[in-house]
């Protein structure tokens, strides 16, 4: 979706390394969601922001994961230190304001492999 | 038990067939129901969006919600090879577009054979 740009598209790194995933919202969105997708667990919500403020981070698996949204159009998801079980596709999605009719639009994901 | 259950498939049908995809759920507070389509190596894209019970039709696609049975369906008529993708159901307990959590099914892989 042209409205949500994720980078990098692919990341391969060794366990113990720091990984930073990036998400840029191109179109007008007021909320941002980070998801993780695996074959076993499907699509899981990690954290979401509304107007740059983290609203719910209960899906973040552990302290090794952190997310920031320094401005209205950009967010990072960081894993430090990374582990092989973190291997998955990570998606970012943009959404509208509270009670808007705007659905969530997903980026094309970052495919992360931790060796 | 997961909040949302979806048969992972794979489901293989010949071109032109009617396809039925289904999800069941356990949370009676869910009011908003969505179907997303995900092509290989792409992000999910919204296909259908319905509120509460009833039917919604959009071209070859029809979404049905039966809240009494906690069961939702997506029907695809005259299926095409281009419909081959993973179909994810999603639902939320309040308006799902912005600040509320979407709970996804694990997805059904559909292959339409030419």
Coordinates of N, CA and C in Angstrom, one line a residue:
Chain A
X1 N 0.8 -1.2 0.0 CA 0.0 0.0 0.0 C 0.9 1.2 0.0
X2 N 0.6 2.1 -0.9 CA 1.5 3.3 -1.1 C 1.4 4.2 0.1
X3 N 0.4 4.0 1.0 CA 0.2 4.9 2.1 C 1.1 4.5 3.3
X4 N 1.7 3.4 3.3 CA 2.5 2.9 4.4 C 3.8 2.3 3.8
X5 N 4.9 2.8 4.2 CA 6.2 2.4 3.6 C 7.1 1.8 4.7
X6 N 7.5 0.5 4.6 CA 8.3 -0.1 5.6 C 9.7 -0.4 5.0
X7 N 10.7 -0.3 5.9 CA 12.1 -0.6 5.5 C 12.8 -1.2 6.7
X8 N 13.7 -2.1 6.5 CA 14.0 -2.7 5.2 C 12.9 -3.7 4.8
X9 N 12.9 -4.2 3.6 CA 12.0 -5.2 3.2 C 12.4 -6.6 3.7
X10 N 13.7 -6.8 3.8 CA 14.3 -8.0 4.3 C 15.5 -7.7 5.2
X11 N 15.6 -8.5 6.3 CA 16.7 -8.3 7.2 C 17.1 -9.6 7.7
X12 N 18.4 -9.9 7.5 CA 19.0 -11.2 8.0 C 20.2 -10.8 8.9
X13 N 20.1 -11.2 10.1 CA 21.2 -10.9 11.1 C 21.4 -12.0 12.0
X14 N 22.5 -11.9 12.8 CA 22.8 -13.0 13.7 C 22.2 -12.7 15.1
X15 N 21.9 -13.7 15.8 CA 21.3 -13.5 17.1 C 22.2 -12.6 18.0
X16 N 21.6 -11.8 18.8 CA 22.3 -10.9 19.7 C 22.5 -9.5 19.1
X17 N 22.3 -9.4 17.8 CA 22.4 -8.1 17.2 C 21.1 -7.3 17.4
X18 N 21.3 -5.9 17.3 CA 20.2 -5.0 17.4 C 19.5 -4.9 16.0
X19 N 18.2 -4.9 16.0 CA 17.4 -4.8 14.8 C 16.5 -3.6 14.9
X20 N 16.5 -2.8 13.9 CA 15.6 -1.6 13.9 C 14.7 -1.7 12.6
X21 N 13.4 -1.8 12.8 CA 12.5 -1.8 11.7 C 11.8 -0.4 11.6
X22 N 11.5 0.1 10.4 CA 11.0 1.4 10.2 C 9.7 1.5 9.5
X23 N 8.9 2.5 9.8 CA 7.6 2.6 9.2 C 7.3 4.1 8.9
X24 N 7.0 4.4 7.7 CA 6.6 5.8 7.4 C 5.2 5.8 6.8
X25 N 4.4 6.7 7.4 CA 3.0 6.8 6.9 C 3.0 8.0 5.9
X26 N 2.6 7.6 4.7 CA 2.6 8.6 3.6 C 1.3 9.4 3.6
X27 N 0.2 8.6 3.6 CA -1.1 9.3 3.6 C -1.5 9.8 5.0
X28 N -2.7 10.4 5.1 CA -3.1 10.9 6.4 C -3.6 9.9 7.3
X29 N -2.8 9.5 8.3 CA -3.2 8.6 9.3 C -3.1 9.2 10.7
X30 N -3.9 8.8 11.6 CA -3.7 9.3 13.0 C -3.3 8.3 14.0
X31 N -3.3 7.0 13.5 CA -2.9 5.9 14.4 C -2.0 5.0 13.6
X32 N -1.1 4.3 14.4 CA -0.1 3.4 13.8 C -0.1 2.1 14.6
X33 N -0.1 1.0 13.9 CA -0.1 -0.3 14.5 C 1.1 -1.1 14.0
X34 N 1.8 -1.8 14.9 CA 2.8 -2.8 14.6 C 2.3 -4.2 14.9
X35 N 2.4 -5.1 13.8 CA 2.0 -6.5 13.9 C 3.2 -7.4 13.6
X36 N 3.1 -8.6 14.1 CA 4.0 -9.7 13.8 C 3.2 -10.8 13.2
X37 N 3.7 -11.4 12.1 CA 3.0 -12.6 11.5 C 3.9 -13.8 11.4
X38 N 3.5 -14.9 11.9 CA 4.2 -16.2 11.8 C 3.2 -17.2 11.4
X39 N 3.7 -18.3 10.9 CA 2.8 -19.4 10.5 C 2.0 -20.0 11.7
X40 N 2.7 -20.1 12.8 CA 2.1 -20.7 14.0 C 1.1 -19.8 14.6
X41 N 1.3 -18.5 14.8 CA 0.5 -17.7 15.6 C -0.3 -16.7 14.7
X42 N -0.1 -16.7 13.4 CA -0.8 -15.7 12.6 C -0.4 -14.3 12.8
X43 N -1.3 -13.4 12.7 CA -1.1 -11.9 12.8 C -1.4 -11.5 14.2
X44 N -0.4 -11.0 14.9 CA -0.5 -10.5 16.3 C -0.2 -9.0 16.4
X45 N -1.1 -8.3 17.1 CA -0.8 -6.9 17.3 C 0.2 -6.8 18.4
X46 N 1.3 -6.0 18.2 CA 2.3 -5.8 19.2 C 2.1 -4.5 20.0
X47 N 1.8 -3.4 19.3 CA 1.6 -2.1 19.9 C 0.9 -1.2 19.0
X48 N 0.2 -0.2 19.5 CA -0.4 0.8 18.6 C -0.3 2.2 19.3
X49 N -0.2 3.2 18.4 CA -0.1 4.5 18.8 C -1.3 5.3 18.2
X50 N -1.8 6.3 19.0 CA -2.8 7.2 18.5 C -2.3 8.6 18.7
X51 N -2.2 9.4 17.6 CA -1.6 10.7 17.7 C -0.2 10.7 18.4
X52 N 0.6 9.8 18.0 CA 2.0 9.6 18.5 C 2.1 9.0 19.9
X53 N 1.0 8.8 20.6 CA 1.1 8.3 21.9 C 0.8 6.8 22.0
X54 N 1.7 6.1 22.7 CA 1.4 4.6 22.7 C 0.1 4.4 23.6
X55 N -0.8 3.6 23.0 CA -2.1 3.3 23.6 C -2.1 2.0 24.3
X56 N -1.6 1.0 23.6 CA -1.6 -0.4 24.1 C -0.4 -1.1 23.7
X57 N 0.5 -1.5 24.6 CA 1.7 -2.3 24.2 C 1.6 -3.7 24.8
X58 N 0.5 -4.1 25.2 CA 0.4 -5.4 25.8 C 0.8 -6.6 25.0
X59 N 0.8 -6.4 23.7 CA 1.3 -7.4 22.8 C 2.8 -7.5 22.6
X60 N 3.5 -6.6 23.1 CA 5.0 -6.6 23.0 C 5.5 -7.8 23.8
X61 N 6.2 -8.7 23.2 CA 6.5 -10.0 23.8 C 7.4 -9.9 25.1
X62 N 8.3 -9.0 25.1 CA 9.2 -8.8 26.3 C 10.0 -7.6 26.1
X63 N 10.8 -7.3 27.2 CA 11.5 -6.1 27.2 C 12.5 -5.9 26.1
X64 N 12.8 -6.9 25.4 CA 13.8 -6.8 24.3 C 13.2 -6.0 23.1
X65 N 11.9 -5.8 23.1 CA 11.1 -5.1 22.1 C 10.8 -3.7 22.6
X66 N 11.0 -2.7 21.7 CA 10.6 -1.4 22.1 C 10.2 -0.7 20.8
X67 N 9.2 0.3 20.9 CA 8.7 1.0 19.8 C 8.6 2.5 20.1
X68 N 8.9 3.3 19.1 CA 8.8 4.8 19.3 C 8.1 5.4 18.1
X69 N 7.4 6.5 18.4 CA 6.8 7.3 17.3 C 7.2 8.7 17.5
X70 N 8.3 9.2 17.0 CA 8.8 10.5 17.3 C 8.0 11.6 16.7
X71 N 7.3 11.3 15.6 CA 6.4 12.3 14.9 C 5.2 11.6 14.3
X72 N 4.4 12.4 13.7 CA 3.1 11.8 13.2 C 3.2 10.9 12.0
X73 N 4.3 10.8 11.4 CA 4.4 9.9 10.2 C 5.5 8.9 10.3
X74 N 6.2 8.7 11.4 CA 7.3 7.8 11.4 C 7.4 7.1 12.7
X75 N 7.7 5.8 12.6 CA 7.8 4.9 13.8 C 8.9 3.9 13.6
X76 N 9.5 3.5 14.7 CA 10.5 2.4 14.7 C 10.1 1.3 15.7
X77 N 10.5 0.1 15.3 CA 10.3 -1.0 16.2 C 11.7 -1.6 16.4
X78 N 12.2 -1.7 17.6 CA 13.6 -2.1 17.9 C 13.6 -3.4 18.7
X79 N 14.5 -4.3 18.3 CA 14.7 -5.6 19.0 C 16.1 -5.7 19.4
X80 N 16.4 -5.7 20.7 CA 17.7 -5.8 21.2 C 17.8 -6.5 22.6
X81 N 18.5 -7.6 22.7 CA 19.2 -8.3 21.6 C 18.2 -9.2 20.9
X82 N 18.4 -9.5 19.6 CA 17.5 -10.3 18.8 C 17.8 -11.8 19.1
X83 N 16.8 -12.6 18.9 CA 16.9 -14.1 19.1 C 16.2 -14.8 17.9
X84 N 16.6 -16.0 17.6 CA 16.0 -16.7 16.4 C 14.5 -16.8 16.5
X85 N 13.9 -16.9 17.6 CA 12.4 -16.9 17.7 C 11.7 -15.6 17.4
X86 N 12.5 -14.6 17.1 CA 11.9 -13.3 16.7 C 11.8 -13.3 15.2
X87 N 12.2 -14.3 14.5 CA 12.1 -14.4 13.0 C 10.6 -14.4 12.7
X88 N 10.2 -13.5 11.8 CA 8.8 -13.4 11.4 C 8.7 -12.3 10.4
X89 N 7.5 -12.0 9.9 CA 7.2 -10.8 9.1 C 6.6 -9.8 10.0
X90 N 7.1 -8.6 10.0 CA 6.6 -7.5 10.8 C 5.9 -6.5 9.9
X91 N 4.7 -6.2 10.3 CA 3.9 -5.3 9.5 C 3.6 -4.0 10.3
X92 N 3.5 -3.0 9.6 CA 3.1 -1.7 10.1 C 1.8 -1.3 9.4
X93 N 0.8 -0.8 10.1 CA -0.5 -0.4 9.5 C -0.8 1.0 10.0
X94 N -1.5 1.8 9.2 CA -1.9 3.1 9.6 C -3.5 3.1 9.7
X95 N -4.0 3.9 10.6 CA -5.4 3.9 10.7 C -5.9 5.3 11.0
X96 N -7.2 5.5 11.2 CA -7.8 6.8 11.3 C -7.9 7.2 12.8
X97 N -8.6 8.3 13.0 CA -8.8 8.8 14.4 C -9.9 8.0 15.0
X98 N -10.1 8.2 16.3 CA -11.2 7.6 17.1 C -12.5 7.8 16.4
X99 N -13.3 6.7 16.2 CA -14.6 6.7 15.6 C -14.6 7.2 14.1
X100 N -13.5 7.2 13.5 CA -13.5 7.5 12.0 C -13.9 6.3 11.3
X101 N -14.2 6.4 10.0 CA -14.5 5.3 9.1 C -13.4 4.8 8.3
X102 N -12.2 5.2 8.7 CA -11.0 4.8 8.0 C -10.4 3.5 8.4
X103 N -10.3 2.5 7.5 CA -9.8 1.2 7.9 C -8.3 1.2 8.1
X104 N -7.7 0.2 8.6 CA -6.3 0.0 8.7 C -5.7 -0.3 7.4
X105 N -4.6 0.4 7.0 CA -3.9 0.1 5.7 C -2.5 -0.4 6.1
X106 N -2.2 -1.6 5.5 CA -0.9 -2.2 5.9 C 0.2 -1.9 4.9
X107 N 1.4 -1.9 5.4 CA 2.6 -1.9 4.5 C 2.9 -3.3 4.0
X108 N 3.9 -3.5 3.3 CA 4.2 -4.8 2.7 C 5.1 -5.6 3.6
X109 N 5.5 -5.1 4.8 CA 6.2 -5.8 5.8 C 7.7 -5.9 5.7
X110 N 8.3 -6.2 6.8 CA 9.7 -6.5 6.8 C 9.9 -8.0 7.2
X111 N 10.6 -8.7 6.3 CA 10.8 -10.2 6.6 C 12.1 -10.3 7.4
X112 N 12.0 -10.7 8.6 CA 13.2 -10.7 9.5 C 13.6 -12.1 9.8
X113 N 14.9 -12.4 9.6 CA 15.4 -13.7 9.9 C 16.6 -13.5 10.8
X114 N 16.5 -14.2 12.0 CA 17.6 -14.1 13.0 C 18.3 -15.5 13.0
X115 N 19.5 -15.5 12.7 CA 20.3 -16.8 12.6 C 20.9 -17.2 13.9
Chain B
X1 N -8.3 -21.7 24.2 CA -9.1 -21.5 22.9 C -8.8 -20.1 22.4
X2 N -8.5 -20.0 21.1 CA -8.3 -18.7 20.5 C -9.6 -18.0 20.4
X3 N -9.6 -16.6 20.5 CA -10.8 -15.8 20.3 C -11.4 -16.0 18.9
X4 N -10.6 -16.1 17.9 CA -11.0 -16.2 16.6 C -10.4 -17.5 15.9
X5 N -11.3 -18.4 15.4 CA -10.8 -19.6 14.8 C -11.1 -19.6 13.3
X6 N -10.1 -20.0 12.5 CA -10.2 -20.0 11.1 C -9.5 -21.2 10.5
X7 N -10.2 -21.9 9.6 CA -9.6 -23.1 9.0 C -8.4 -22.7 8.1
X8 N -7.2 -23.2 8.4 CA -6.1 -22.7 7.6 C -6.0 -23.1 6.1
X9 N -6.8 -24.2 5.8 CA -6.8 -24.7 4.5 C -5.5 -25.6 4.3
X10 N -4.9 -25.7 3.1 CA -5.3 -24.9 1.9 C -6.6 -25.4 1.3
X11 N -7.2 -24.5 0.6 CA -8.4 -24.7 -0.1 C -8.2 -24.6 -1.6
X12 N -8.4 -25.6 -2.4 CA -8.1 -25.6 -3.8 C -9.4 -25.8 -4.6
X13 N -9.8 -24.9 -5.5 CA -11.0 -24.9 -6.2 C -10.7 -24.7 -7.7
X14 N -11.6 -25.1 -8.6 CA -11.4 -24.8 -10.0 C -12.0 -23.4 -10.3
X15 N -11.5 -22.8 -11.3 CA -11.9 -21.5 -11.8 C -13.4 -21.5 -12.0
X16 N -14.1 -20.5 -11.5 CA -15.6 -20.4 -11.7 C -16.4 -20.9 -10.5
X17 N -15.7 -21.6 -9.6 CA -16.4 -22.2 -8.4 C -16.8 -21.1 -7.5
X18 N -17.8 -21.4 -6.6 CA -18.2 -20.6 -5.5 C -17.3 -21.0 -4.3
X19 N -16.7 -20.0 -3.7 CA -15.8 -20.3 -2.5 C -16.5 -19.8 -1.3
X20 N -16.4 -20.6 -0.2 CA -16.9 -20.2 1.1 C -15.8 -20.3 2.1
X21 N -15.6 -19.1 2.8 CA -14.5 -19.0 3.8 C -15.2 -18.6 5.1
X22 N -14.8 -19.2 6.2 CA -15.5 -19.0 7.4 C -14.6 -18.8 8.6
X23 N -15.2 -18.1 9.6 CA -14.5 -17.9 10.9 C -15.5 -18.0 12.0
X24 N -15.1 -18.6 13.1 CA -15.9 -18.6 14.3 C -15.2 -17.8 15.4
X25 N -16.0 -17.2 16.4 CA -15.3 -16.4 17.4 C -16.1 -16.7 18.7
X26 N -15.4 -16.3 19.8 CA -16.0 -16.6 21.1 C -16.4 -15.3 21.9
X27 N -15.9 -14.2 21.5 CA -16.1 -13.0 22.2 C -17.4 -12.3 21.7
X28 N -18.5 -12.3 22.5 CA -19.8 -11.8 22.1 C -19.7 -10.3 22.0
X29 N -18.7 -9.6 22.5 CA -18.6 -8.2 22.3 C -18.2 -7.7 21.0
X30 N -17.7 -8.6 20.1 CA -17.3 -8.2 18.8 C -18.5 -7.7 18.0
X31 N -18.3 -6.5 17.4 CA -19.4 -5.9 16.6 C -19.0 -5.6 15.2
X32 N -17.7 -5.5 14.9 CA -17.2 -5.1 13.6 C -16.4 -6.2 13.0
X33 N -16.7 -6.6 11.8 CA -16.1 -7.8 11.2 C -15.5 -7.4 9.8
X34 N -14.3 -7.9 9.6 CA -13.6 -7.5 8.4 C -13.0 -8.8 7.7
X35 N -12.9 -8.7 6.4 CA -12.1 -9.7 5.7 C -11.0 -9.0 5.0
X36 N -9.8 -9.5 5.1 CA -8.6 -9.0 4.5 C -8.1 -10.0 3.5
X37 N -7.5 -9.6 2.4 CA -6.9 -10.5 1.4 C -5.4 -10.2 1.4
X38 N -4.6 -11.3 1.5 CA -3.1 -11.1 1.5 C -2.5 -11.9 0.4
X39 N -1.9 -11.3 -0.5 CA -1.1 -12.0 -1.6 C 0.3 -12.3 -1.0
X40 N 0.9 -13.2 -1.6 CA 2.2 -13.7 -1.2 C 3.2 -12.5 -1.1
X41 N 3.9 -12.3 0.0 CA 4.9 -11.3 0.2 C 4.4 -9.9 0.1
X42 N 3.1 -9.8 0.4 CA 2.5 -8.4 0.5 C 1.7 -8.3 1.8
X43 N 1.3 -7.1 2.1 CA 0.6 -6.8 3.3 C -0.9 -7.1 3.1
X44 N -1.7 -7.4 4.2 CA -3.1 -7.6 4.1 C -3.8 -6.3 3.5
X45 N -4.8 -6.5 2.7 CA -5.6 -5.4 2.2 C -7.0 -5.6 2.5
X46 N -7.7 -4.6 2.9 CA -9.1 -4.7 3.3 C -10.0 -5.1 2.1
X47 N -10.8 -6.1 2.3 CA -11.7 -6.5 1.2 C -13.2 -6.2 1.5
X48 N -13.6 -6.5 2.8 CA -15.0 -6.3 3.1 C -15.0 -5.8 4.6
X49 N -16.0 -5.0 4.9 CA -16.2 -4.5 6.3 C -17.7 -4.5 6.6
X50 N -18.1 -5.2 7.7 CA -19.5 -5.2 8.1 C -19.6 -4.9 9.6
X51 N -20.8 -4.4 9.9 CA -21.1 -4.1 11.3 C -22.3 -5.0 11.7
X52 N -22.1 -5.6 12.9 CA -23.2 -6.4 13.5 C -23.6 -7.5 12.5
X53 N -24.8 -8.0 12.6 CA -25.3 -9.1 11.8 C -25.8 -8.7 10.4
X54 N -25.9 -9.6 9.5 CA -26.4 -9.3 8.2 C -25.4 -9.6 7.1
X55 N -25.8 -9.2 5.9 CA -25.1 -9.5 4.7 C -24.6 -8.2 4.0
X56 N -23.4 -8.3 3.4 CA -23.0 -7.2 2.6 C -22.4 -7.7 1.3
X57 N -22.7 -7.1 0.2 CA -22.3 -7.6 -1.1 C -21.5 -6.5 -1.8
X58 N -20.4 -7.0 -2.5 CA -19.5 -6.0 -3.3 C -19.0 -6.8 -4.4
X59 N -19.7 -6.7 -5.6 CA -19.2 -7.4 -6.8 C -19.4 -8.9 -6.6
X60 N -18.3 -9.6 -6.8 CA -18.3 -11.1 -6.6 C -18.2 -11.6 -5.1
X61 N -18.1 -10.6 -4.2 CA -17.8 -10.9 -2.8 C -19.1 -10.6 -2.0
X62 N -19.4 -11.6 -1.1 CA -20.5 -11.4 -0.1 C -20.0 -11.8 1.2
X63 N -20.2 -10.9 2.2 CA -19.8 -11.1 3.6 C -21.1 -11.3 4.4
X64 N -21.1 -12.4 5.2 CA -22.2 -12.6 6.1 C -21.8 -12.7 7.6
X65 N -22.6 -12.2 8.4 CA -22.3 -12.2 9.9 C -23.5 -12.8 10.6
X66 N -23.3 -13.8 11.4 CA -24.4 -14.4 12.2 C -23.9 -14.3 13.7
X67 N -24.3 -13.2 14.3 CA -23.8 -13.0 15.7 C -24.4 -14.0 16.7
X68 N -25.6 -14.5 16.4 CA -26.2 -15.5 17.3 C -25.4 -16.8 17.3
X69 N -24.8 -17.1 16.2 CA -24.0 -18.3 16.1 C -22.5 -18.0 16.3
X70 N -22.1 -16.7 16.3 CA -20.7 -16.3 16.4 C -20.0 -16.8 15.2
X71 N -20.5 -16.5 14.0 CA -20.0 -17.2 12.8 C -20.0 -16.1 11.7
X72 N -18.9 -16.0 11.0 CA -18.9 -15.1 9.8 C -18.4 -15.8 8.6
X73 N -18.8 -15.4 7.4 CA -18.5 -16.1 6.2 C -18.1 -15.0 5.1
X74 N -17.3 -15.5 4.2 CA -17.0 -14.7 3.0 C -17.3 -15.6 1.8
X75 N -18.1 -15.2 0.9 CA -18.4 -16.0 -0.3 C -17.8 -15.3 -1.5
X76 N -17.2 -16.1 -2.4 CA -16.6 -15.5 -3.6 C -17.3 -16.3 -4.8
X77 N -18.0 -15.5 -5.6 CA -18.7 -16.1 -6.8 C -17.7 -16.1 -8.0
X78 N -17.9 -17.0 -8.9 CA -17.1 -17.0 -10.1 C -15.7 -16.8 -9.8
X79 N -15.1 -17.6 -9.0 CA -13.7 -17.4 -8.6 C -12.7 -17.4 -9.7
X80 N -11.7 -16.6 -9.6 CA -10.7 -16.4 -10.6 C -9.3 -16.8 -10.1
X81 N -8.4 -17.1 -11.0 CA -7.0 -17.4 -10.5 C -6.4 -16.2 -9.7
X82 N -6.8 -15.0 -10.1 CA -6.3 -13.8 -9.4 C -6.9 -13.7 -7.9
X83 N -7.8 -14.6 -7.6 CA -8.3 -14.6 -6.2 C -7.5 -15.4 -5.3
X84 N -6.5 -16.1 -5.9 CA -5.6 -17.0 -5.1 C -4.8 -16.1 -4.1
X85 N -5.0 -16.4 -2.8 CA -4.4 -15.5 -1.8 C -4.7 -16.2 -0.5
X86 N -4.2 -15.6 0.6 CA -4.7 -15.9 1.9 C -5.7 -14.9 2.4
X87 N -6.8 -15.4 2.9 CA -7.9 -14.6 3.4 C -8.0 -14.6 4.9
X88 N -7.9 -13.4 5.5 CA -7.9 -13.3 6.9 C -9.2 -12.6 7.4
X89 N -9.8 -13.2 8.4 CA -10.9 -12.6 9.0 C -10.4 -11.7 10.2
X90 N -11.0 -10.7 10.5 CA -10.6 -9.8 11.6 C -11.9 -9.2 12.3
X91 N -11.8 -9.0 13.5 CA -13.0 -8.4 14.2 C -12.5 -7.6 15.4
X92 N -13.4 -6.7 15.9 CA -13.1 -5.9 17.0 C -14.4 -5.6 17.8
X93 N -14.2 -5.2 19.0 CA -15.3 -5.0 19.9 C -15.8 -3.6 19.9
X94 N -15.1 -2.7 19.2 CA -15.6 -1.3 19.0 C -15.2 -0.9 17.6
X95 N -15.3 0.3 17.2 CA -14.9 0.7 15.9 C -13.5 0.3 15.6
X96 N -13.3 -0.5 14.6 CA -12.0 -1.2 14.4 C -11.0 -0.4 13.5
X97 N -11.4 0.8 13.1 CA -10.5 1.5 12.1 C -9.3 2.2 12.8
X98 N -9.4 2.6 14.0 CA -8.4 3.5 14.5 C -7.8 3.0 15.8
X99 N -8.5 3.2 16.9 CA -7.8 3.0 18.2 C -8.2 1.7 18.9
X100 N -8.8 0.9 18.2 CA -9.3 -0.4 18.8 C -8.6 -1.6 18.2
X101 N -8.4 -2.6 19.0 CA -7.7 -3.8 18.5 C -8.4 -4.6 17.5
X102 N -7.8 -5.0 16.5 CA -8.3 -6.0 15.6 C -7.8 -7.4 16.0
X103 N -8.6 -8.3 16.1 CA -8.2 -9.7 16.4 C -8.3 -10.5 15.1
X104 N -7.2 -11.1 14.6 CA -7.2 -11.7 13.3 C -7.4 -13.2 13.5
X105 N -8.0 -13.9 12.5 CA -7.9 -15.3 12.3 C -6.5 -15.6 11.7
X106 N -6.1 -16.9 11.7 CA -4.8 -17.2 11.2 C -4.8 -17.2 9.7
X107 N -5.9 -17.1 9.0 CA -5.9 -17.0 7.6 C -6.2 -18.4 6.9
X108 N -6.9 -18.3 5.7 CA -7.1 -19.5 4.9 C -6.5 -19.3 3.6
X109 N -5.6 -20.2 3.2 CA -4.9 -20.1 1.9 C -5.8 -20.7 0.8
X110 N -6.1 -19.9 -0.2 CA -7.0 -20.3 -1.3 C -6.2 -20.3 -2.6
X111 N -6.4 -21.4 -3.3 CA -5.8 -21.5 -4.7 C -6.9 -21.8 -5.7
X112 N -7.1 -21.0 -6.7 CA -8.1 -21.1 -7.7 C -7.3 -21.6 -8.9
X113 N -7.6 -22.8 -9.4 CA -6.9 -23.5 -10.5 C -7.6 -23.1 -11.8
X114 N -6.8 -22.6 -12.8 CA -7.3 -22.3 -14.1 C -7.8 -23.5 -14.9

